């Protein structure tokens, strides 16, 4: 029996699913006695340091947790579950941590995009039972803006390079904690979990020990999901956001089955977009929650869900906040939520006053779940102009002139799945969202969507240069070479495609083969 310390924020479903897949039962901590009597304790943390410590204090879990750790009983901390072991964090300077390991938690001090999101390697510093059966060159999934800085190297189990080397796992007796997420790290992560769960595993050094690690560019499979005219929830795909063909919604498969296939084929991440999310729907009837639940049972890579993340009132007059909607998704297995239409409205309101209200969906969700959990999905459309000085928006010079020979354009934000254009450009939207706490940009392009003509490199460069958070390039992939092009010619950290994967024109493995040796990928 594994005891799981769930303090109520973030995605513990995946951790439970990973443990259950390996044949163990999970007991969730309800009282301090559950901690004191645990045989093996797993502490997965997602979210923000201050919020986590506040909840641990409120529930009186700090004292029993420290007693458990001091007694050197088997413990696996994940992400914030590692950071909690330290004395303090720059993320919440007034909130003390557990102080089990001397040292502190600091924000990444690098010019690279922060959060550090994606698959990176481990420089292994000491033998551990966690490494049994591993080669040593596997990549694991990270998502964090802060990392631990121990006072001494004694407990350092691994380091990882991102601008500089940081401590990515610690081991002190039977207490082990990782900054990365084993439950989101595919087969390698599951092996690591298995080693923790199994008693009597010997401490080993894997055969391949690296001295430098590299963050991989991510390949993301995107599933646009909606109900078709017969009422079935299907994966569909539009051409420039039009998902109907001969009057019917295109049906490219069932969401859970397709997600499983992409996981097996090596997708680094999977995104679900409820493309009718802007319409009114009661949260209770949300079939997407069930899709997430079922997918997270055997898909162990990060899952993002978007569509309908906003405040709304259902037909019975019950009002839900965007935070409540997001919470349901996280509890069902989502690691990140993506906000589309509502982000545009939030930014428009912000630009009028210049004030942060702290109440927008972006700010509220980031405060509770951390910036890394908030993705902004932008649906821009190219608008050509001949005289840039007349335009109030971020205009770029384009190498692809418009229909009347215009050599400038700007990218207009849209809402409601591209149905409504707004007086706001994509670059400004991305910048303001970053300021409000978003952790990543999913950058679609309506003009390229479903065309197979390749990513809009001008759009991606314009947005990427304006923000310091990671950007996912999306829309227009037609062949494996398009992925190489987007990684060589822009700074995008990941690239997303839908149509070519659904129609099995280009398998994910082929994309990875094309990239291997030219850009860093997880194979
Ligand atoms: O506005 O917060 O409710 O979120 C709705 C979400 O649904 C947004 O993220 C928006 O992008 C998405 N969406 C809305 N309508 C459509 C549609 O197609 N009618 N899908 C839609 C947009 C997502 C793209 C696509 C890429 C790659 N499609 O990410 O997957 O363009 O496609 P490709 O590789 O085939 O070219 P809210």
Coordinates of C-alpha atoms and ligand atoms in Angstrom, one line a residue:
X1 CA 0.0 0.0 0.0
X2 CA 1.3 3.4 -1.0
X3 CA 0.2 6.5 0.9
X4 CA -0.3 9.6 -1.1
X5 CA -0.1 13.0 0.3
X6 CA -2.6 15.0 -1.7
X7 CA -2.9 18.6 -0.5
X8 CA -5.6 19.4 -3.0
X9 CA -4.0 21.3 -5.8
X10 CA -2.8 20.0 -9.2
X11 CA -2.9 16.7 -10.9
X12 CA -2.6 13.8 -8.5
X13 CA -4.7 11.5 -10.8
X14 CA -1.7 10.7 -12.9
X15 CA 0.4 9.8 -9.9
X16 CA -2.4 7.5 -8.7
X17 CA -2.8 6.0 -12.2
X18 CA 1.0 5.4 -12.5
X19 CA 1.1 3.6 -9.1
X20 CA -2.0 1.6 -9.8
X21 CA -0.7 0.6 -13.3
X22 CA 2.3 -0.9 -11.5
X23 CA -0.1 -3.1 -9.4
X24 CA 0.0 -1.1 -6.1
X25 CA -2.9 0.3 -4.1
X26 CA -3.1 3.9 -3.1
X27 CA -4.3 5.3 0.2
X28 CA -4.8 9.1 0.3
X29 CA -3.8 10.9 3.4
X30 CA -6.8 12.2 5.4
X31 CA -5.3 12.7 8.8
X32 CA -1.9 13.2 10.3
X33 CA -2.0 9.5 11.5
X34 CA -2.1 8.4 7.9
X35 CA 1.3 10.1 7.4
X36 CA 2.8 8.7 10.6
X37 CA 1.7 5.1 9.8
X38 CA 2.6 5.1 6.0
X39 CA 4.8 2.3 4.7
X40 CA 5.9 4.4 1.7
X41 CA 4.9 8.0 1.3
X42 CA 4.6 9.7 -2.1
X43 CA 4.2 13.5 -2.1
X44 CA 3.4 14.9 -5.5
X45 CA 3.3 18.7 -5.6
X46 CA 2.0 20.9 -8.4
X47 CA 1.2 24.5 -8.1
X48 CA 2.7 27.3 -6.1
X49 CA 5.0 27.0 -3.1
X50 CA 3.1 29.4 -0.8
X51 CA -0.2 27.9 -1.5
X52 CA 1.1 24.4 -0.8
X53 CA 2.8 25.3 2.5
X54 CA -0.3 27.2 3.6
X55 CA -2.5 24.1 3.1
X56 CA 0.1 21.8 4.8
X57 CA 0.1 24.1 7.8
X58 CA -3.7 24.5 7.8
X59 CA -4.2 20.7 7.8
X60 CA -1.5 20.2 10.5
X61 CA 0.5 18.0 8.2
X62 CA 3.9 19.8 8.7
X63 CA 4.8 18.1 12.0
X64 CA 3.9 14.5 11.1
X65 CA 5.6 15.0 7.7
X66 CA 8.8 16.1 9.4
X67 CA 8.6 13.3 11.9
X68 CA 8.3 10.8 8.9
X69 CA 11.3 12.3 7.1
X70 CA 13.5 12.5 10.2
X71 CA 12.7 8.8 10.9
X72 CA 14.3 8.0 7.4
X73 CA 11.2 6.2 6.1
X74 CA 10.7 5.6 2.4
X75 CA 9.6 8.9 0.7
X76 CA 9.3 10.1 -2.9
X77 CA 8.7 13.8 -3.4
X78 CA 7.8 15.1 -6.9
X79 CA 8.3 18.7 -8.1
X80 CA 6.9 20.9 -5.3
X81 CA 7.2 17.7 -3.1
X82 CA 11.0 18.2 -3.6
X83 CA 10.9 22.0 -3.0
X84 CA 8.9 21.6 0.2
X85 CA 11.8 19.8 1.8
X86 CA 13.9 23.0 1.8
X87 CA 14.0 25.9 4.2
X88 CA 12.4 28.6 2.0
X89 CA 11.5 29.6 -1.5
X90 CA 11.9 32.8 -3.5
X91 CA 8.4 32.1 -4.8
X92 CA 6.9 32.8 -1.3
X93 CA 9.6 34.5 0.8
X94 CA 7.5 34.8 3.9
X95 CA 6.4 31.2 4.0
X96 CA 8.9 28.8 5.6
X97 CA 9.4 25.4 4.0
X98 CA 9.8 22.1 5.9
X99 CA 13.6 22.8 6.4
X100 CA 14.5 19.1 6.2
X101 CA 17.3 19.9 3.8
X102 CA 19.4 23.0 4.3
X103 CA 19.1 25.3 1.4
X104 CA 16.5 27.2 -0.5
X105 CA 14.5 27.3 -3.7
X106 CA 15.3 29.9 -6.3
X107 CA 13.8 31.2 -9.5
X108 CA 15.7 30.2 -12.7
X109 CA 18.3 32.9 -13.4
X110 CA 18.7 32.4 -17.2
X111 CA 18.0 34.1 -20.5
X112 CA 16.3 30.9 -21.7
X113 CA 12.5 30.7 -21.5
X114 CA 11.1 30.2 -18.0
X115 CA 9.3 28.0 -17.0
X116 CA 11.7 25.2 -18.0
X117 CA 9.1 23.0 -19.7
X118 CA 9.8 19.7 -21.4
X119 CA 12.0 16.6 -21.6
X120 CA 15.5 16.9 -20.2
X121 CA 18.2 14.5 -19.1
X122 CA 19.9 13.7 -15.8
X123 CA 23.6 13.9 -14.8
X124 CA 23.7 11.2 -12.2
X125 CA 25.8 11.9 -9.2
X126 CA 25.4 8.9 -6.9
X127 CA 24.0 5.3 -7.0
X128 CA 20.3 4.9 -6.2
X129 CA 17.7 2.2 -6.2
X130 CA 15.6 4.4 -8.5
X131 CA 18.0 3.8 -11.4
X132 CA 17.7 0.0 -11.5
X133 CA 17.2 -1.0 -15.2
X134 CA 17.8 2.5 -16.5
X135 CA 20.4 3.3 -19.2
X136 CA 21.2 6.7 -17.8
X137 CA 20.5 8.7 -20.9
X138 CA 16.7 8.8 -20.6
X139 CA 14.8 12.0 -20.6
X140 CA 12.2 13.0 -18.0
X141 CA 9.5 15.6 -18.1
X142 CA 10.1 18.9 -16.2
X143 CA 7.8 21.8 -15.7
X144 CA 8.9 24.5 -13.2
X145 CA 10.2 28.0 -12.8
X146 CA 12.0 27.4 -9.6
X147 CA 14.7 24.9 -8.6
X148 CA 16.3 23.8 -5.4
X149 CA 19.8 25.0 -4.2
X150 CA 21.0 22.8 -1.4
X151 CA 23.7 24.2 1.0
X152 CA 25.9 21.1 0.4
X153 CA 26.3 18.6 -2.4
X154 CA 25.8 15.6 0.0
X155 CA 22.2 14.9 -0.9
X156 CA 22.5 15.7 -4.7
X157 CA 21.3 12.7 -6.7
X158 CA 21.1 14.3 -10.1
X159 CA 21.7 17.6 -11.8
X160 CA 20.2 18.9 -15.1
X161 CA 21.4 21.6 -17.4
X162 CA 19.1 24.5 -18.4
X163 CA 21.3 27.6 -18.9
X164 CA 23.4 26.2 -16.0
X165 CA 23.4 23.0 -14.0
X166 CA 20.7 22.8 -11.3
X167 CA 19.8 20.1 -8.8
X168 CA 17.1 17.9 -10.3
X169 CA 16.8 15.2 -7.7
X170 CA 18.0 14.6 -4.1
X171 CA 18.6 11.5 -2.1
X172 CA 19.1 11.4 1.7
X173 CA 18.8 7.9 3.1
X174 CA 15.4 6.7 2.2
X175 CA 14.2 10.1 1.3
X176 CA 14.2 10.7 -2.5
X177 CA 12.7 13.6 -4.3
X178 CA 12.7 14.7 -8.0
X179 CA 12.1 18.0 -9.7
X180 CA 10.9 16.1 -12.8
X181 CA 7.6 14.2 -13.0
X182 CA 8.1 10.4 -13.3
X183 CA 4.3 10.0 -13.7
X184 CA 4.6 12.2 -16.9
X185 CA 7.8 10.7 -18.2
X186 CA 6.5 7.7 -20.2
X187 CA 8.1 4.3 -19.8
X188 CA 11.3 5.7 -18.2
X189 CA 9.2 7.4 -15.5
X190 CA 7.2 4.3 -14.8
X191 CA 10.5 2.3 -14.4
X192 CA 11.7 4.8 -11.8
X193 CA 8.3 4.6 -10.0
X194 CA 8.5 0.8 -10.0
X195 CA 12.0 0.9 -8.4
X196 CA 10.7 3.1 -5.6
X197 CA 7.7 0.8 -5.0
X198 CA 9.7 -2.4 -5.0
X199 CA 11.4 -3.2 -1.7
X200 CA 14.9 -4.5 -1.6
X201 CA 16.1 -3.0 -4.9
X202 CA 19.9 -2.4 -4.8
X203 CA 21.5 1.0 -5.3
X204 CA 23.0 1.2 -8.8
X205 CA 24.7 3.6 -11.2
X206 CA 23.3 3.3 -14.7
X207 CA 25.8 2.3 -17.5
X208 CA 25.7 5.7 -19.3
X209 CA 26.6 8.7 -17.2
X210 CA 26.2 12.1 -19.0
X211 CA 28.1 15.2 -18.1
X212 CA 25.7 17.6 -19.9
X213 CA 22.0 17.4 -20.6
X214 CA 19.8 19.1 -23.3
X215 CA 16.2 20.1 -23.3
X216 CA 14.4 18.3 -26.2
X217 CA 12.1 20.1 -28.6
X218 CA 8.6 18.7 -28.0
X219 CA 6.3 17.2 -30.6
X220 CA 2.7 17.7 -29.5
X221 CA -0.4 16.0 -30.9
X222 CA -3.5 18.1 -30.8
X223 CA -7.0 16.7 -30.7
X224 CA -9.9 19.1 -31.5
X225 CA -12.9 17.5 -29.8
X226 CA -16.6 18.2 -30.3
X227 CA -19.9 16.5 -30.5
X228 CA -21.0 15.6 -34.0
X229 CA -24.5 15.8 -35.3
X230 CA -25.3 12.3 -34.0
X231 CA -24.3 13.3 -30.5
X232 CA -20.9 11.4 -30.4
X233 CA -17.9 13.0 -29.0
X234 CA -15.3 12.8 -31.8
X235 CA -11.9 14.2 -32.8
X236 CA -12.4 16.5 -35.7
X237 CA -10.2 18.8 -37.7
X238 CA -10.8 21.9 -39.6
X239 CA -9.4 23.6 -42.6
X240 CA -8.9 27.2 -41.4
X241 CA -11.2 26.2 -38.5
X242 CA -14.1 25.0 -40.7
X243 CA -14.6 21.4 -39.4
X244 CA -17.5 20.5 -41.7
X245 CA -17.3 18.5 -44.9
X246 CA -20.4 18.1 -47.0
X247 CA -22.4 19.5 -44.1
X248 CA -21.1 16.9 -41.5
X249 CA -18.6 17.4 -38.8
X250 CA -15.4 15.5 -39.9
X251 CA -14.9 12.4 -37.7
X252 CA -11.3 11.4 -37.4
X253 CA -11.6 9.1 -34.4
X254 CA -12.4 8.7 -30.8
X255 CA -10.5 11.0 -28.4
X256 CA -9.3 8.4 -25.8
X257 CA -8.2 5.9 -28.5
X258 CA -6.3 8.5 -30.5
X259 CA -4.6 9.9 -27.5
X260 CA -3.4 6.4 -26.5
X261 CA -2.1 5.9 -30.0
X262 CA -0.1 9.1 -30.0
X263 CA 1.4 8.2 -26.6
X264 CA 2.5 4.9 -27.9
X265 CA 3.9 6.5 -31.0
X266 CA 6.1 8.8 -28.9
X267 CA 4.2 12.1 -28.6
X268 CA 5.9 14.3 -26.0
X269 CA 2.6 15.9 -25.0
X270 CA -1.1 15.7 -25.9
X271 CA -3.5 18.6 -26.1
X272 CA -7.3 18.3 -26.2
X273 CA -9.3 21.3 -27.3
X274 CA -13.0 21.4 -26.7
X275 CA -13.7 23.5 -29.8
X276 CA -17.3 24.3 -28.8
X277 CA -16.2 25.4 -25.4
X278 CA -17.4 29.0 -26.0
X279 CA -21.0 27.8 -26.0
X280 CA -22.9 27.5 -22.7
X281 CA -22.7 24.2 -21.0
X282 CA -23.1 22.9 -17.5
X283 CA -19.9 21.6 -16.0
X284 CA -21.6 18.4 -14.7
X285 CA -22.3 17.2 -18.2
X286 CA -18.8 17.8 -19.5
X287 CA -17.8 14.7 -21.4
X288 CA -14.2 16.1 -21.6
X289 CA -13.8 15.4 -18.0
X290 CA -14.4 11.7 -18.7
X291 CA -12.1 11.8 -21.7
X292 CA -9.3 13.1 -19.5
X293 CA -10.0 10.6 -16.8
X294 CA -9.8 7.7 -19.2
X295 CA -6.8 9.0 -21.1
X296 CA -4.8 9.6 -18.0
X297 CA -5.3 6.0 -16.9
X298 CA -2.6 4.8 -19.4
X299 CA -1.1 7.9 -21.1
X300 CA 1.9 9.0 -19.1
X301 CA 2.9 12.2 -20.8
X302 CA 1.5 15.7 -20.1
X303 CA -2.1 16.4 -21.0
X304 CA -3.3 19.9 -21.7
X305 CA -7.0 20.7 -22.0
X306 CA -8.6 23.8 -23.5
X307 CA -12.0 25.2 -24.5
X308 CA -14.5 26.9 -22.2
X309 CA -12.1 27.8 -19.4
X310 CA -13.8 31.0 -18.2
X311 CA -16.4 32.1 -15.6
X312 CA -19.9 31.1 -16.6
X313 CA -23.5 30.7 -15.4
X314 CA -25.4 27.5 -16.3
X315 CA -29.0 27.4 -17.2
X316 CA -30.1 26.9 -13.6
X317 CA -28.4 30.1 -12.6
X318 CA -25.4 28.5 -10.9
X319 CA -22.2 30.5 -11.5
X320 CA -18.8 28.8 -11.9
X321 CA -15.5 30.6 -11.8
X322 CA -12.8 29.8 -14.4
X323 CA -10.8 28.5 -11.4
X324 CA -13.5 26.0 -10.5
X325 CA -13.7 24.8 -14.1
X326 CA -9.9 24.4 -14.2
X327 CA -9.8 22.6 -10.9
X328 CA -12.2 20.0 -12.3
X329 CA -9.9 19.5 -15.2
X330 CA -6.8 19.2 -13.1
X331 CA -8.5 16.7 -10.8
X332 CA -9.5 14.6 -13.8
X333 CA -5.9 14.3 -15.1
X334 CA -5.0 17.6 -16.9
X335 CA -1.5 19.0 -16.2
X336 CA -2.2 22.3 -18.0
X337 CA -5.2 24.2 -19.0
X338 CA -5.4 26.4 -22.1
X339 CA -7.4 29.6 -22.3
X340 CA -8.4 31.0 -25.7
X341 CA -11.3 33.5 -26.0
X342 CA -11.3 34.6 -22.3
X343 CA -7.6 35.6 -22.6
X344 CA -8.5 38.0 -25.3
X345 CA -11.3 39.6 -23.2
X346 CA -9.0 39.7 -20.1
X347 CA -6.2 41.5 -22.1
X348 CA -8.7 44.0 -23.6
X349 CA -9.9 44.9 -20.2
X350 CA -6.4 45.1 -18.8
X351 CA -5.3 47.4 -21.6
X352 CA -8.1 49.9 -20.8
X353 CA -6.8 50.4 -17.2
X354 CA -3.3 49.0 -17.1
X355 CA -4.2 47.5 -13.7
X356 CA -3.9 43.9 -12.6
X357 CA -7.1 43.0 -10.8
X358 CA -5.8 39.6 -9.6
X359 CA -9.2 38.3 -10.5
X360 CA -8.8 37.3 -14.1
X361 CA -8.8 33.6 -15.0
X362 CA -5.2 33.8 -15.9
X363 CA -4.1 35.3 -12.6
X364 CA -6.3 33.2 -10.4
X365 CA -5.4 29.8 -12.0
X366 CA -1.7 30.8 -12.0
X367 CA -1.8 31.7 -8.4
X368 CA -3.2 28.4 -7.3
X369 CA -1.7 26.0 -9.8
X370 CA 1.5 27.9 -10.9
X371 CA 2.3 29.8 -14.1
X372 CA 3.4 26.6 -15.8
X373 CA -0.2 25.3 -15.7
X374 CA -1.7 28.2 -17.7
X375 CA -1.3 28.0 -21.5
X376 CA -2.8 30.8 -23.7
X377 CA -4.2 29.5 -27.0
X378 CA -4.1 32.3 -29.6
X379 CA -6.2 32.1 -32.7
X380 CA -4.8 34.9 -34.9
X381 CA -5.6 35.7 -38.5
X382 CA -3.3 37.7 -40.8
X383 CA -4.4 41.1 -41.8
X384 CA -2.5 42.7 -44.7
X385 CA -1.8 46.4 -44.7
X386 CA 0.1 48.7 -47.2
X387 CA 0.9 51.5 -44.8
X388 CA 2.1 50.3 -41.4
X389 CA 2.2 53.8 -39.9
X390 CA -1.6 53.9 -40.1
X391 CA -2.1 50.9 -37.9
X392 CA -2.2 50.9 -34.1
X393 CA -1.1 47.2 -33.9
X394 CA 2.3 45.4 -34.0
X395 CA 2.9 45.4 -37.7
X396 CA 5.6 43.2 -39.3
X397 CA 7.2 43.3 -42.8
X398 CA 6.3 40.1 -44.6
X399 CA 8.1 38.1 -47.2
X400 CA 4.7 36.8 -48.3
X401 CA 2.9 39.8 -49.8
X402 CA -0.9 40.1 -49.6
X403 CA -3.4 39.8 -52.5
X404 CA -2.9 43.4 -53.5
X405 CA 0.9 43.3 -53.1
X406 CA 0.8 44.6 -49.5
X407 CA 4.2 44.0 -47.8
X408 CA 3.1 44.5 -44.2
X409 CA 0.7 42.6 -42.0
X410 CA -0.5 42.2 -38.4
X411 CA -2.1 39.3 -36.7
X412 CA -5.6 39.9 -35.4
X413 CA -6.8 38.0 -32.4
X414 CA -10.1 36.2 -32.7
X415 CA -12.5 34.6 -30.2
X416 CA -15.1 31.9 -30.3
X417 CA -13.1 29.6 -32.6
X418 CA -12.2 32.3 -35.1
X419 CA -15.7 33.5 -35.5
X420 CA -15.1 37.0 -34.1
X421 CA -12.1 39.2 -34.9
X422 CA -11.1 41.7 -32.2
X423 CA -9.1 45.0 -32.2
X424 CA -6.1 43.3 -30.6
X425 CA -2.9 41.8 -32.1
X426 CA -1.3 38.5 -31.2
X427 CA 2.0 40.0 -30.0
X428 CA 0.3 42.3 -27.5
X429 CA -1.9 39.5 -26.3
X430 CA 1.0 37.2 -25.7
X431 CA 3.0 39.9 -23.8
X432 CA 0.1 41.0 -21.6
X433 CA -0.8 37.3 -20.8
X434 CA 2.8 36.7 -19.8
X435 CA 2.6 39.7 -17.5
X436 CA -0.6 38.4 -16.0
X437 CA 1.0 35.0 -15.2
X438 CA 0.6 32.7 -18.2
X439 CA 3.4 30.1 -18.5
X440 CA 3.2 29.1 -22.2
X441 CA 1.8 30.3 -25.5
X442 CA 0.0 27.9 -27.9
X443 CA 0.3 29.9 -31.1
X444 CA -2.2 28.8 -33.8
X445 CA -2.7 30.5 -37.1
X446 CA -6.1 30.4 -38.8
X447 CA -4.6 31.1 -42.2
X448 CA -2.4 28.0 -42.0
X449 CA -4.6 25.6 -40.0
X450 CA -5.2 22.4 -42.0
X451 CA -3.5 23.7 -45.1
X452 CA -0.3 21.6 -44.8
X453 CA 1.7 24.6 -46.1
X454 CA 4.0 24.7 -43.1
X455 CA 4.1 26.8 -39.9
X456 CA 3.8 30.6 -40.2
X457 CA 7.4 31.4 -39.3
X458 CA 6.9 35.2 -39.4
X459 CA 4.1 35.0 -36.8
X460 CA 6.1 32.6 -34.6
X461 CA 9.2 34.8 -34.6
X462 CA 7.2 37.9 -33.9
X463 CA 5.6 36.4 -30.8
X464 CA 8.6 34.4 -29.6
X465 CA 10.8 37.5 -29.7
X466 CA 8.3 39.4 -27.6
X467 CA 7.9 37.0 -24.7
X468 CA 10.2 35.0 -22.4
X469 CA 7.8 32.1 -21.8
X470 CA 7.9 29.0 -24.1
X471 CA 6.0 29.1 -27.4
X472 CA 4.3 26.1 -29.1
X473 CA 4.2 26.6 -32.8
X474 CA 0.9 25.3 -34.3
X475 CA -1.0 25.1 -37.6
X476 CA 0.0 24.1 -41.1
X477 CA 2.4 21.2 -40.6
X478 CA 2.2 19.1 -43.8
X479 CA 5.4 17.0 -43.6
X480 CA 8.2 16.0 -41.3
X481 CA 10.5 18.7 -42.8
X482 CA 8.2 21.5 -41.6
X483 CA 9.1 20.6 -38.0
X484 CA 12.8 20.9 -38.7
X485 CA 12.1 24.2 -40.4
X486 CA 10.2 25.7 -37.5
X487 CA 12.9 24.6 -35.0
X488 CA 15.8 25.9 -37.2
X489 CA 14.2 29.2 -38.2
X490 CA 12.4 30.2 -35.0
X491 CA 13.0 29.9 -31.3
X492 CA 9.8 27.8 -30.6
X493 CA 10.3 25.2 -27.9
X494 CA 7.7 22.8 -29.3
X495 CA 5.6 22.2 -32.4
X496 CA 2.1 20.9 -32.6
X497 CA 0.2 19.2 -35.4
X498 CA -3.2 17.6 -35.8
X499 CA -4.3 16.7 -39.3
X500 CA -1.2 14.9 -40.5
X501 CA -1.2 12.7 -37.4
X502 CA -5.0 12.0 -37.5
X503 CA -4.9 11.0 -41.1
X504 CA -1.8 8.9 -40.5
X505 CA 0.0 10.8 -43.3
X506 CA 3.1 11.5 -41.2
X507 CA 3.5 9.4 -38.0
X508 CA 5.1 11.0 -35.0
X509 CA 8.1 8.6 -35.3
X510 CA 8.8 9.9 -38.7
X511 CA 8.9 13.5 -37.4
X512 CA 11.3 12.4 -34.7
X513 CA 13.6 10.6 -37.2
X514 CA 13.7 13.7 -39.4
X515 CA 14.8 15.8 -36.4
X516 CA 17.2 13.3 -34.8
X517 CA 20.8 14.5 -35.0
X518 CA 19.7 18.0 -36.2
X519 CA 17.8 19.2 -33.1
X520 CA 17.5 17.7 -29.7
X521 CA 14.5 15.3 -29.4
X522 CA 13.3 12.6 -27.1
X523 CA 13.5 9.2 -28.9
Ligands
LIG1 O1 -11.8 30.0 -26.7 O2 -11.0 29.2 -24.5 O3 -13.1 28.3 -25.5 O4 -10.9 27.7 -26.4 C1 -11.3 27.1 -27.6 C2 -10.1 26.4 -28.2 O5 -10.5 25.6 -29.3 C3 -9.1 27.4 -28.7 O6 -7.8 26.9 -28.3 C4 -9.1 27.3 -30.2 O7 -7.8 27.3 -30.8 C5 -9.8 26.0 -30.4 N1 -10.7 26.0 -31.6 C6 -11.9 26.6 -31.6 N2 -12.5 26.4 -32.8 C7 -11.7 25.6 -33.5 C8 -12.0 25.1 -34.8 O8 -11.1 24.4 -35.5 N3 -13.1 25.4 -35.4 N4 -9.5 24.6 -33.1 C9 -10.6 25.4 -32.8 C10 -8.3 25.2 -33.4 C11 -6.5 23.9 -32.9 C12 -5.3 24.1 -33.6 C13 -5.0 22.9 -34.6 C14 -3.7 23.4 -35.3 C15 -3.0 22.3 -36.0 N5 -7.6 24.1 -33.8 O9 -4.4 23.9 -32.5 O10 -4.9 21.8 -33.9 O11 -4.1 24.4 -36.2 O12 -3.7 21.8 -37.1 P1 -3.0 21.2 -38.4 O13 -1.8 20.5 -37.9 O14 -4.0 20.3 -39.0 O15 -2.8 22.4 -39.3 P2 -11.8 28.8 -25.8

